Tab-separated table of C-alpha atoms in Angstrom:
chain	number	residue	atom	x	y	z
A	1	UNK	CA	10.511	-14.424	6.719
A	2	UNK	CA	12.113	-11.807	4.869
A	3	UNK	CA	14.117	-13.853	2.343
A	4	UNK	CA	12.213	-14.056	-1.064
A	5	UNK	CA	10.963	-17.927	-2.220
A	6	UNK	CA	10.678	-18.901	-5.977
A	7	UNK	CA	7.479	-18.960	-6.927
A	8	UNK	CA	7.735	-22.979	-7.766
A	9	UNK	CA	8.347	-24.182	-4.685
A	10	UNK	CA	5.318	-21.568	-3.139
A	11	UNK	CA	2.924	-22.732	-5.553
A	12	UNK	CA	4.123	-26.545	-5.053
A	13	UNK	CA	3.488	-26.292	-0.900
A	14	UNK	CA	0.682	-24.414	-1.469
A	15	UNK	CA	-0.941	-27.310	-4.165
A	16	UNK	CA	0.067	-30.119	-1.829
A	17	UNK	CA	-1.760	-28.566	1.333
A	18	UNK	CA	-4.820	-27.932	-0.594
A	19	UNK	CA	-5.009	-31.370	-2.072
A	20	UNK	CA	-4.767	-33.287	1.201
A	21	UNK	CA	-7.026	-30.710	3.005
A	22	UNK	CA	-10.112	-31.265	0.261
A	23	UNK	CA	-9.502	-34.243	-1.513
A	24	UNK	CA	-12.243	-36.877	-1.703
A	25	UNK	CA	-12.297	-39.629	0.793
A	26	UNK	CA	-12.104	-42.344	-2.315
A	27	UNK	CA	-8.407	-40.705	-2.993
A	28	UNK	CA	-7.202	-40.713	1.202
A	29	UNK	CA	-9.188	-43.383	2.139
A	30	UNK	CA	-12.300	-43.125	5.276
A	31	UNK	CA	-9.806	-41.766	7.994
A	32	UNK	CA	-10.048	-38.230	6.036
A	33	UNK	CA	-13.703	-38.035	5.667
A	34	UNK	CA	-14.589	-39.117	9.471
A	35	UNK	CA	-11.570	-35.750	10.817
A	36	UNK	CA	-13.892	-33.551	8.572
A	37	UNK	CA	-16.973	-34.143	10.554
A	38	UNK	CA	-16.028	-31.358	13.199
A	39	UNK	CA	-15.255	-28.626	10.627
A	40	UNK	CA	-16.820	-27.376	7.943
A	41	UNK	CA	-15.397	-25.518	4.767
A	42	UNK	CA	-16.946	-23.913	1.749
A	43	UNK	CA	-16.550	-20.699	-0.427
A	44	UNK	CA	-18.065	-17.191	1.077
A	45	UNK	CA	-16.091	-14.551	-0.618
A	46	UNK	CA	-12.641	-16.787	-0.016
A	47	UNK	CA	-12.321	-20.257	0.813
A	48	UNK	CA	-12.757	-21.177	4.069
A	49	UNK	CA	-12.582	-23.390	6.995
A	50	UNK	CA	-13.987	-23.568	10.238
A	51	UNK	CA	-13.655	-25.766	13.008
A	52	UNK	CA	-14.902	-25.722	16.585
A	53	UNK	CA	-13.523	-27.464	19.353
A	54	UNK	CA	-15.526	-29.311	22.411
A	55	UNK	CA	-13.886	-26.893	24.720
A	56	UNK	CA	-15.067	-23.713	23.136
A	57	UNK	CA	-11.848	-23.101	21.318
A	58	UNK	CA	-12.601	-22.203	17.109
A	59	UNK	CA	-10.484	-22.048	14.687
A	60	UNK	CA	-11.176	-20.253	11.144
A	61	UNK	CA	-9.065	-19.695	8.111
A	62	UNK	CA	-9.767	-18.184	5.037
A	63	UNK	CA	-7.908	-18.109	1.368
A	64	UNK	CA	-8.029	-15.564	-0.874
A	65	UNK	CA	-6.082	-15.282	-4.877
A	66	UNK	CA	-5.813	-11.628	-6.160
A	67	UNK	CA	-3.734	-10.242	-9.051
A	68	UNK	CA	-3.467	-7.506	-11.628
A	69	UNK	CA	-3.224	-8.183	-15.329
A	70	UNK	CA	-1.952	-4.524	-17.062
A	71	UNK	CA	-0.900	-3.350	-20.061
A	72	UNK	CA	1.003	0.030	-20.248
A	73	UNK	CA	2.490	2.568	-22.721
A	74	UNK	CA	4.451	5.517	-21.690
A	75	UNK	CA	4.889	8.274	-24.820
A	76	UNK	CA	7.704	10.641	-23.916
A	77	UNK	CA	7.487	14.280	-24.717
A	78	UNK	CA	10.490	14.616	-27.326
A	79	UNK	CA	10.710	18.694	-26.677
A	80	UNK	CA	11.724	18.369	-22.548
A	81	UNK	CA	15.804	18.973	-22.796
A	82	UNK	CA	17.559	16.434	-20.852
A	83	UNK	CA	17.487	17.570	-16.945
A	84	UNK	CA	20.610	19.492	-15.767
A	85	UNK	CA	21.102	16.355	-12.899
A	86	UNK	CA	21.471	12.998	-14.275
A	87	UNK	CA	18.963	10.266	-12.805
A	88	UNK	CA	18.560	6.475	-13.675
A	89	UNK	CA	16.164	8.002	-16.174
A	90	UNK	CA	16.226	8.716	-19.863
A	91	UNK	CA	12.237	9.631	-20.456
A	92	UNK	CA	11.846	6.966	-23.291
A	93	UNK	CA	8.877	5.493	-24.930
A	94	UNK	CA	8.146	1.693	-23.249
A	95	UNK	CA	5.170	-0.674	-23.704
A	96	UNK	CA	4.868	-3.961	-22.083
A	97	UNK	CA	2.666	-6.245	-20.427
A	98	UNK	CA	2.564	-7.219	-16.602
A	99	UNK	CA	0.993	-8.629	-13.857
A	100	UNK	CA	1.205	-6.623	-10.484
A	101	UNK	CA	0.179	-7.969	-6.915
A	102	UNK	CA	-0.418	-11.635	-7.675
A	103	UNK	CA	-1.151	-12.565	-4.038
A	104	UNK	CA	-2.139	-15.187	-1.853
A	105	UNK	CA	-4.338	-14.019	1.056
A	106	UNK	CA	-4.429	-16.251	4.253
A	107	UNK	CA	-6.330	-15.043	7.183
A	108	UNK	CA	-8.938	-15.888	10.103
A	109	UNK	CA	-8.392	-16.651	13.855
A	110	UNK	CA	-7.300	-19.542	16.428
A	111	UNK	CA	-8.575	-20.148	20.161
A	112	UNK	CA	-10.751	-17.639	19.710
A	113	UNK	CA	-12.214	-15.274	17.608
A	114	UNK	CA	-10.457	-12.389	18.826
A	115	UNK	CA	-6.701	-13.277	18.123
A	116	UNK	CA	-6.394	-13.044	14.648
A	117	UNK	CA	-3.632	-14.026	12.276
A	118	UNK	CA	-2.634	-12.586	8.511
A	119	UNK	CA	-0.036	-13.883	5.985
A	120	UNK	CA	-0.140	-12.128	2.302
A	121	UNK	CA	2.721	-13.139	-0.116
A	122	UNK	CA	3.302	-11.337	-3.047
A	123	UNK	CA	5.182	-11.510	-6.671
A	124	UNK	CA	4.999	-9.514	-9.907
A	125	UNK	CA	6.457	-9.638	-12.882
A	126	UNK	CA	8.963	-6.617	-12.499
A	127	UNK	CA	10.274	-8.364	-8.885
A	128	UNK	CA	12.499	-10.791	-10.413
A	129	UNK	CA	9.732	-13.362	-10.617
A	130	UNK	CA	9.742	-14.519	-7.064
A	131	UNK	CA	7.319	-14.502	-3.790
A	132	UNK	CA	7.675	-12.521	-0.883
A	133	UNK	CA	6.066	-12.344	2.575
A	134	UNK	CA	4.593	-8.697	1.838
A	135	UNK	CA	2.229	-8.515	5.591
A	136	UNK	CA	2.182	-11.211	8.523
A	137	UNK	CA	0.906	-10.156	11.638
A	138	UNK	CA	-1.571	-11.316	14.227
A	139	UNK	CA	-3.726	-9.070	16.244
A	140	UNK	CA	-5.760	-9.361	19.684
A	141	UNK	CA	-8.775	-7.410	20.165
A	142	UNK	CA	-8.888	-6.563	23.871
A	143	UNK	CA	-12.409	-4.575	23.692
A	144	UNK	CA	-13.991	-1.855	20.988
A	145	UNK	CA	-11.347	0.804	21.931
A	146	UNK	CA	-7.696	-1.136	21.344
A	147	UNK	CA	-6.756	-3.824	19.271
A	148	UNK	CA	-3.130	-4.386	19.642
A	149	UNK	CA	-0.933	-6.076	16.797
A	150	UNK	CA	2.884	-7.581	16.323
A	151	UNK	CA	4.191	-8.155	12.878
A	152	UNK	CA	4.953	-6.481	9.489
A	153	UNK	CA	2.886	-4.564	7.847
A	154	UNK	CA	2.218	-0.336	6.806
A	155	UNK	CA	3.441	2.415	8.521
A	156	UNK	CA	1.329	5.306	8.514
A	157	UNK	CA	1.778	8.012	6.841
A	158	UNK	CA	-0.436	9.050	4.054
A	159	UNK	CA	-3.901	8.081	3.874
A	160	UNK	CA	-4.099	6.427	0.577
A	161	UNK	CA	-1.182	4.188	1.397
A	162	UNK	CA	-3.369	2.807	3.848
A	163	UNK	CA	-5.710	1.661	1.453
A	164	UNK	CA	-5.510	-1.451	-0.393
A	165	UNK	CA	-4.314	-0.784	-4.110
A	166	UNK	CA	-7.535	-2.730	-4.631
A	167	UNK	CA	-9.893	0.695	-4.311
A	168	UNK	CA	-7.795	3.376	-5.719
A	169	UNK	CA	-9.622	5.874	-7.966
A	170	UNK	CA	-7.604	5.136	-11.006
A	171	UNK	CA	-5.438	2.052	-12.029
A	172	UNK	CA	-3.063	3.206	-9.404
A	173	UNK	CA	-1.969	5.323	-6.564
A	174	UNK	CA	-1.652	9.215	-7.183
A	175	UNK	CA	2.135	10.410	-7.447
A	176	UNK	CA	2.772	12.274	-4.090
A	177	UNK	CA	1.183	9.275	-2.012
A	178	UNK	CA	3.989	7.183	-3.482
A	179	UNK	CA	6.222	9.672	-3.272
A	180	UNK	CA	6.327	10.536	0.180
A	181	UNK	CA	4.842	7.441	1.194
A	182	UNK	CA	6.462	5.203	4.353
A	183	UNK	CA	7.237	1.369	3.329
A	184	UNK	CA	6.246	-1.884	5.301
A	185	UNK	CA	8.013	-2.430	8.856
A	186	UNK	CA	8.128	-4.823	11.779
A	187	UNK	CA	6.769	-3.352	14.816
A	188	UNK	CA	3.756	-3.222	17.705
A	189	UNK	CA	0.204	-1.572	16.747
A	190	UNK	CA	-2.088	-0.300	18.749
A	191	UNK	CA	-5.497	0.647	17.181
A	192	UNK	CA	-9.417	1.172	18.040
A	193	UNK	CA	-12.128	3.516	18.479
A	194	UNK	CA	-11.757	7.072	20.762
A	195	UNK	CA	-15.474	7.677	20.873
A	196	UNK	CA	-18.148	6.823	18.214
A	197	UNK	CA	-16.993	8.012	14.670
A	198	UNK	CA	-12.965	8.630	15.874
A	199	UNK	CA	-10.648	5.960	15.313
A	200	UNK	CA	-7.303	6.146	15.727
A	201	UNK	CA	-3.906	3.935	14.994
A	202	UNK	CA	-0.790	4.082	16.630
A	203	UNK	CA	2.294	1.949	15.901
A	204	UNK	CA	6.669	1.490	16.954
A	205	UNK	CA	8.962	-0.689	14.664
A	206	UNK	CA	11.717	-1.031	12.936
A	207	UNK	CA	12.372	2.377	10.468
A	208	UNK	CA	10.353	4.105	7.651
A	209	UNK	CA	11.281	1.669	4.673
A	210	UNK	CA	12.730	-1.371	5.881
A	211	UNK	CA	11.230	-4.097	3.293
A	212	UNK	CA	13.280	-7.544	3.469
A	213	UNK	CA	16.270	-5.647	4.806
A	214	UNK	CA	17.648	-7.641	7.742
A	215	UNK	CA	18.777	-6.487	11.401
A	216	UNK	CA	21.763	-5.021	10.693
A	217	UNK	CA	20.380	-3.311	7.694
A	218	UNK	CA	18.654	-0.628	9.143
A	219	UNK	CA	18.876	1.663	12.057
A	220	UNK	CA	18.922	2.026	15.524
A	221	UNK	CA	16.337	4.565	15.819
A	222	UNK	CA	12.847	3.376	15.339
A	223	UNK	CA	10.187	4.655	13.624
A	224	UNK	CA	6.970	6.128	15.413
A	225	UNK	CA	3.421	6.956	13.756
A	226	UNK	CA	-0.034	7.701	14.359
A	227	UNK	CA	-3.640	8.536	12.678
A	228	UNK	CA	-6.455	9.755	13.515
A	229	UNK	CA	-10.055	9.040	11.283
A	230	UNK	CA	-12.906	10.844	11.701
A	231	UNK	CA	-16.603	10.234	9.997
A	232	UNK	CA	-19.213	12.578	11.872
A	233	UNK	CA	-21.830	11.625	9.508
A	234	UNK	CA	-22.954	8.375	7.648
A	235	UNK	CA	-20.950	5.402	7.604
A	236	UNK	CA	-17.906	6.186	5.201
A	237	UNK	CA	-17.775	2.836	3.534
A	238	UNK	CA	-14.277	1.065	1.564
A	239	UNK	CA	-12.427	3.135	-0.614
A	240	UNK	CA	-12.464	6.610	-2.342
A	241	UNK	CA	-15.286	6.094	-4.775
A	242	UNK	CA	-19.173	6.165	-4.086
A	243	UNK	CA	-19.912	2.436	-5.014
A	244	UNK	CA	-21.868	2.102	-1.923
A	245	UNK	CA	-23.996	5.015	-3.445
A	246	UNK	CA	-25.029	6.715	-0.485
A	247	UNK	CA	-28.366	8.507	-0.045
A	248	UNK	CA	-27.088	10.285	2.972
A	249	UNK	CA	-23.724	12.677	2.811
A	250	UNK	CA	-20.782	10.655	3.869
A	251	UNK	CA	-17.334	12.776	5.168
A	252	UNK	CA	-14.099	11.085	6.495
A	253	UNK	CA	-11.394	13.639	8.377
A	254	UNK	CA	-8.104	12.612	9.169
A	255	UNK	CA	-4.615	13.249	10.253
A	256	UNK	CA	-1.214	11.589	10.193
A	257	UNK	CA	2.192	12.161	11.384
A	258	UNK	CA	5.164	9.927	11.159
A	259	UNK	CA	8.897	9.889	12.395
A	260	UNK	CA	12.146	8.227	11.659
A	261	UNK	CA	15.492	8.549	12.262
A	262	UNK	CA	17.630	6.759	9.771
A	263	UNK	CA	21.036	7.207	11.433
A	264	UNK	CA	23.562	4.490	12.961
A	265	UNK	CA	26.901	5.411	14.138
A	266	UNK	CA	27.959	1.642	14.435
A	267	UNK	CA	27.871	1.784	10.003
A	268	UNK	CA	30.802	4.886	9.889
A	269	UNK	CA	30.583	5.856	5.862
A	270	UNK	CA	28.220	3.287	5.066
A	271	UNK	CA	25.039	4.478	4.531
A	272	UNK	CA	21.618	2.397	4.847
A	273	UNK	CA	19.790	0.427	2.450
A	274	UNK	CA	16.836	2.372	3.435
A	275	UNK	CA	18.340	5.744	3.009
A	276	UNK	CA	18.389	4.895	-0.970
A	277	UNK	CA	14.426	5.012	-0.507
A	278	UNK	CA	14.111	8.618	-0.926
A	279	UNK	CA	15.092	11.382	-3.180
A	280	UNK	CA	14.799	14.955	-3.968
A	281	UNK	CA	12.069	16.848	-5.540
A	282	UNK	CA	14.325	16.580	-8.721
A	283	UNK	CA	14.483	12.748	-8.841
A	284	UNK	CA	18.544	12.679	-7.439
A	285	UNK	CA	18.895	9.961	-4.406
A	286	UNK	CA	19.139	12.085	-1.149
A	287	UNK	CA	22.435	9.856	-0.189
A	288	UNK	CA	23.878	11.153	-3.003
A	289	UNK	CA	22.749	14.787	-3.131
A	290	UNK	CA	25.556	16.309	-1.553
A	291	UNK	CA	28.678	15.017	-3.091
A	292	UNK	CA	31.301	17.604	-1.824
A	293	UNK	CA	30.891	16.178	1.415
A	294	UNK	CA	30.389	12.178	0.096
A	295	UNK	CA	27.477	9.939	0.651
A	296	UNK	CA	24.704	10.902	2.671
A	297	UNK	CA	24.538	7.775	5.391
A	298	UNK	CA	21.367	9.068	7.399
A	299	UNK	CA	19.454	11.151	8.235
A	300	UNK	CA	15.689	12.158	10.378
A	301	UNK	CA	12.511	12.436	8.471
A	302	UNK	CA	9.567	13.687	9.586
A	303	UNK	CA	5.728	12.876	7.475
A	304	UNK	CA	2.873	14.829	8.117
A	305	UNK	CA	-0.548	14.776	5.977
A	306	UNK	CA	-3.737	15.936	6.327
A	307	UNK	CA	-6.839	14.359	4.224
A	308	UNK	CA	-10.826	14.792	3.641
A	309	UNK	CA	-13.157	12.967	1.343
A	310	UNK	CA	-16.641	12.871	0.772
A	311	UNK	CA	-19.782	10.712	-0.998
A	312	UNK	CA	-23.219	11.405	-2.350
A	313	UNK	CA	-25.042	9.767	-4.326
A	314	UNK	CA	-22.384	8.456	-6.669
A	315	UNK	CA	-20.248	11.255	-6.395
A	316	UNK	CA	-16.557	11.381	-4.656
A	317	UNK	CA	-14.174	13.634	-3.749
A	318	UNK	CA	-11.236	13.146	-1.943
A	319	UNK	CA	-7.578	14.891	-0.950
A	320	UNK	CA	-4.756	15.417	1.379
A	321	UNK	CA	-2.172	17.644	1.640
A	322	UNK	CA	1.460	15.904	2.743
A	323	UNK	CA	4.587	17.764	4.170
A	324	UNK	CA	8.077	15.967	4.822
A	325	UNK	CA	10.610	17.819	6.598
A	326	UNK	CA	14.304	15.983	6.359
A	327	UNK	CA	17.038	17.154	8.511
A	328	UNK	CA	20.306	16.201	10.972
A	329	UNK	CA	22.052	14.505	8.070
A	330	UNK	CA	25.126	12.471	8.423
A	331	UNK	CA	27.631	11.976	5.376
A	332	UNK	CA	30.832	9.886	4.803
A	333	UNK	CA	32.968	12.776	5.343
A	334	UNK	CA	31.608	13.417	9.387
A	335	UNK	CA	30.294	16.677	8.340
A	336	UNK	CA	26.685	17.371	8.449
A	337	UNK	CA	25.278	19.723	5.756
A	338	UNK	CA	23.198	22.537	7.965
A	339	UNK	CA	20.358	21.995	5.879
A	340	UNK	CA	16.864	21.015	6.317
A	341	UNK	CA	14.645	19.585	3.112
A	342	UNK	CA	10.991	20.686	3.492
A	343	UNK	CA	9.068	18.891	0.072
A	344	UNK	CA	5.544	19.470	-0.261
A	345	UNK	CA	2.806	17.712	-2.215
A	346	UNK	CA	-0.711	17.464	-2.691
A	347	UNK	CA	-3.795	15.583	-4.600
A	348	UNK	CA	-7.107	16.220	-5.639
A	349	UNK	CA	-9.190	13.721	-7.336
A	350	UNK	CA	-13.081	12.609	-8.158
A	351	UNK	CA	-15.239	11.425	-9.546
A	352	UNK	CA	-19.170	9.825	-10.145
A	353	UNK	CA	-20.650	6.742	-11.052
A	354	UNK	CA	-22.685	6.866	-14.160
A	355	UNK	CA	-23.948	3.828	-13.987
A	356	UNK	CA	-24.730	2.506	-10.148
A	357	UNK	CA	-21.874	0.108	-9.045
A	358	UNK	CA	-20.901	-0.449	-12.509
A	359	UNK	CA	-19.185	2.310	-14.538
A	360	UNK	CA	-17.540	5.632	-12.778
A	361	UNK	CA	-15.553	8.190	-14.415
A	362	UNK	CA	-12.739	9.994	-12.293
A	363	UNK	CA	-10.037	12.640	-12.962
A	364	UNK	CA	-7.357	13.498	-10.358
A	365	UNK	CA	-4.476	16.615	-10.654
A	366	UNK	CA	-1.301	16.340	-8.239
A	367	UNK	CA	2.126	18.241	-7.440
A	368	UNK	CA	4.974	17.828	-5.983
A	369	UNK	CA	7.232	20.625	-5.136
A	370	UNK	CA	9.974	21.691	-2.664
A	371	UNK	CA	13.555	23.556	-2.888
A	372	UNK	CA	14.792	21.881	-6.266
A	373	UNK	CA	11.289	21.919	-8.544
A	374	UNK	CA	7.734	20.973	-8.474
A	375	UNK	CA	6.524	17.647	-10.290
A	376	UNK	CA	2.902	17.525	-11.977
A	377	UNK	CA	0.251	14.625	-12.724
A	378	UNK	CA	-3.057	15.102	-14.392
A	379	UNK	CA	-4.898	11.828	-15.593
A	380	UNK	CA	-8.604	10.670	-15.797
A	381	UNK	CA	-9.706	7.531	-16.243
A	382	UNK	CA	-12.725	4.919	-15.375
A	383	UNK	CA	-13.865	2.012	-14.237
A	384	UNK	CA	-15.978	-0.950	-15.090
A	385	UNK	CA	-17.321	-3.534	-13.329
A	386	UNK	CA	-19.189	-6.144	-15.036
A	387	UNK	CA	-20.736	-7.693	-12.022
A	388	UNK	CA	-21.599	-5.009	-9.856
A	389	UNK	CA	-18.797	-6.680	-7.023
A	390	UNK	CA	-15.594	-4.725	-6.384
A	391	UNK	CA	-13.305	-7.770	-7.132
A	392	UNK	CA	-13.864	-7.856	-10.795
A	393	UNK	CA	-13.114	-4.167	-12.034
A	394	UNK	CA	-11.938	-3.277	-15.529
A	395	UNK	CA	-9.454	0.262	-15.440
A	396	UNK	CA	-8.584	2.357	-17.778
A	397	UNK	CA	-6.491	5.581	-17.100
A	398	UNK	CA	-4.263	8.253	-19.372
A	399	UNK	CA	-1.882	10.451	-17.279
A	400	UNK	CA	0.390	13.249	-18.536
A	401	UNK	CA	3.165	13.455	-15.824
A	402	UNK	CA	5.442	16.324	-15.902
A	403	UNK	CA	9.020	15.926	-14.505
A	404	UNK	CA	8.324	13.263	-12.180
A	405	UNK	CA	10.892	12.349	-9.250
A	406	UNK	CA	9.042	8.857	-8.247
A	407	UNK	CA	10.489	5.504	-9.256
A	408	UNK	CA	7.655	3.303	-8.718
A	409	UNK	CA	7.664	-0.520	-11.303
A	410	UNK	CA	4.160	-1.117	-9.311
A	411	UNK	CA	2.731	2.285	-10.939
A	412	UNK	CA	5.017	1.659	-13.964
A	413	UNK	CA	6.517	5.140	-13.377
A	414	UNK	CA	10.233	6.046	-13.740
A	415	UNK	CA	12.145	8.995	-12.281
A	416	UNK	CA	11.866	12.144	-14.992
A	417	UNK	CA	8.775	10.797	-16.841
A	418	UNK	CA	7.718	13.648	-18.801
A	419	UNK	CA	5.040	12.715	-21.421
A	420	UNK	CA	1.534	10.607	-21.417
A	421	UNK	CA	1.430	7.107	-19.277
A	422	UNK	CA	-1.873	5.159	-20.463
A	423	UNK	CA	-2.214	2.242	-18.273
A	424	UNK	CA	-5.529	-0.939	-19.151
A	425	UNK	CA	-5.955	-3.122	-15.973
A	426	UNK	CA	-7.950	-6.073	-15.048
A	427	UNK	CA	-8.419	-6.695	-11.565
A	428	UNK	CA	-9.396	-9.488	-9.754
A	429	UNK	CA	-9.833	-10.914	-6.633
A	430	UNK	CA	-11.461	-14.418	-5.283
């Protein structure tokens, strides 16, 4: 399932299954229309279907499009002198059109309404125009306090890359979330409630960024993580922002902490796919930071971030602080630099809703900074949403970013930005 599909013969499966499922009987003749008396379907945020079984079994499954339509426009600032190491960037002016996270949602649950399944396959315009199984899992809830879970899908290890890119703040995720940010892996879950108000999430699988790489792509080591979520007062609701508009003061507390070790003695001076993933504070690949002794081939990194948020009454606040220590690296040459990385970040962002579940205004400030720099974002933006539902939202955002070490295509930021990204966005999802 990791192998990417062109988006023709997706869309041509996906057509054809739809067709027979709903056509009329006058099309497929009276055998259709007397198999649909058990079931039912309809549209309740998602298409859906819903059958039930004379032995108790059900089965449900629900459909659900969602995309991204952006424009953005990145001015450089022409005074910044070229940086003193040369990066894949060259900080210049770009303005283009795009369409991020066009996805196809499937989800419900079979035998009973505790095993659950998810499938989400994804495509934009800057991944080569093709489909990809982003998250597939399926999940059995054994009681209120553990839910246990095999597939693909998030590691933890900062709390805004755990929520959907549907509910950011601003048209997209701050700069240190993506920057320090785990990837998608196949592994076991384990998730559920301590006590009232404390949930937690623990998970094993595969290694810290190992998206579509295959078996012999990535590590032996796995990857371990865990988070803890705390709301000791009113229900927190989705997202950052006060949409809910809360009468009562709503907190959330939490914690995570992630390991990985991305080393393999059976790959010699080869060095991982997934060691490419992450770089230095100023923008260089870590595999290829420390030429006199060759390529860096692996290494252990270790996450740890600590978040709060808050809502009132249309007002939001929310932040976390993020540490990543990187150490016991391995190079072509057999010698191990005796050095460990520690790279720091942080965000702050708000904002308030002017207008109750309709227009907000938010601002957000960020760094990133560790051995070889710091890297700064400042942007404010807001949001619109003509019919007072979260899935049709109108975003509009202007962000100076100063010496940026991301490379990001879903952000539409590129390693040494320095100058003003403005970003439009349409979001939708049905």
């Amino acid at each position: 399932m990791h192998r990417l599909l062109r988006s023709a013969d997706i869309i041509c499966l996906i057509a054809a299954g739809l067709l027979i499922a709903w056509s009329p009987a006058n099309v497929f003749g009276e055998d259709v229309k007397s198999q649909t008396e058990w079931f039912e379907a309809g549209y309740d945020n998602g298409l859906f279907l819903h059958a039930l079984q004379d032995n108790g079994h059900s089965f449900a499954l629900k459909s659900n499009v969602r995309g991204q339509f952006r424009y953005s426009a990145f001015i450089p600032n022409s005074d910044v002198p070229p940086p003193l190491v040369q990066t894949e960037s060259n900080n210049e002016s770009r303005s283009a059109f795009d369409v991020e996270r066009a996805r196809l949602l499937f989800s419900g649950h079979a035998f009973d309404p505790d095993l659950t399944f998810f499938t989400q396959i994804d495509g934009d315009t800057d991944g080569d125009q093709t489909l990809e199984f982003l998250d597939y899992w399926v999940a059995n809830r054994r009681n209120e306090h553990l839910t246990l879970l095999v597939g693909r899908r998030r590691v933890p290890g900062v709390r805004q890359w755990l929520l959907s890119s549907m509910n950011t703040r601003l048209v997209d995720r701050p700069v240190p979330v993506d920057f320090f940010r785990p990837g998608r892996t196949v592994g076991l879950w384990a998730f559920g409630k301590i006590v009232d108000d404390l949930h937690y999430e623990t998970m094993v699988g595969n290694g810290y960024r190992t998206s579509n790489l295959a078996s012999g792509e990535f590590g032996e080591g796995f990857v371990v993580a865990g988070q803890v979520r705390w709301t000791p007062l009113a229900e927190f609701g989705v997202g950052v922002t006060d949409f809910e508009y809360h009468d009562e003061l709503a907190v959330a507390l939490g914690q995570t902490l992630t390991f990985s070790s991305q080393n393999d003695r059976r790959l010699g001076e080869t060095s991982l796919p997934e060691v490419d993933t992450v770089r230095e504070i100023n923008g260089v690949r870590l595999a290829e930071a420390f030429a006199m002794f060759g390529r860096v081939t692996g290494y252990d990194v270790t996450v740890y971030s600590v978040d709060a948020a808050f809502k009132y009454r249309g007002w939001s606040m929310n932040g976390e602080y993020i540490f990543r220590s990187i150490g016991d690296l391995h190079t072509q040459s057999g010698l191990s630099p005796s050095v460990v990385i520690d790279q720091h970040g942080f965000y702050l962002e708000g904002g308030k809703f002017l207008i109750p579940q309709r227009l907000d205004v938010n601002a957000r400030i960020s760094k990133v900074f560790g051995r070889l720099g710091s890297a700064y974002e400042y942007a404010c933006g807001l949001n619109y949403f003509p019919t007072s539902d979260r899935r049709i939202k109108l975003s509009m955002d202007a962000t100076r970013l100063i010496d940026v070490p991301l490379q990001n295509p879903s952000s539409d930021i590129n390693v040494g930005d320095n100058g003003v990204l403005i970003r439009t966005q349409l979001q939708l999802m049905f």
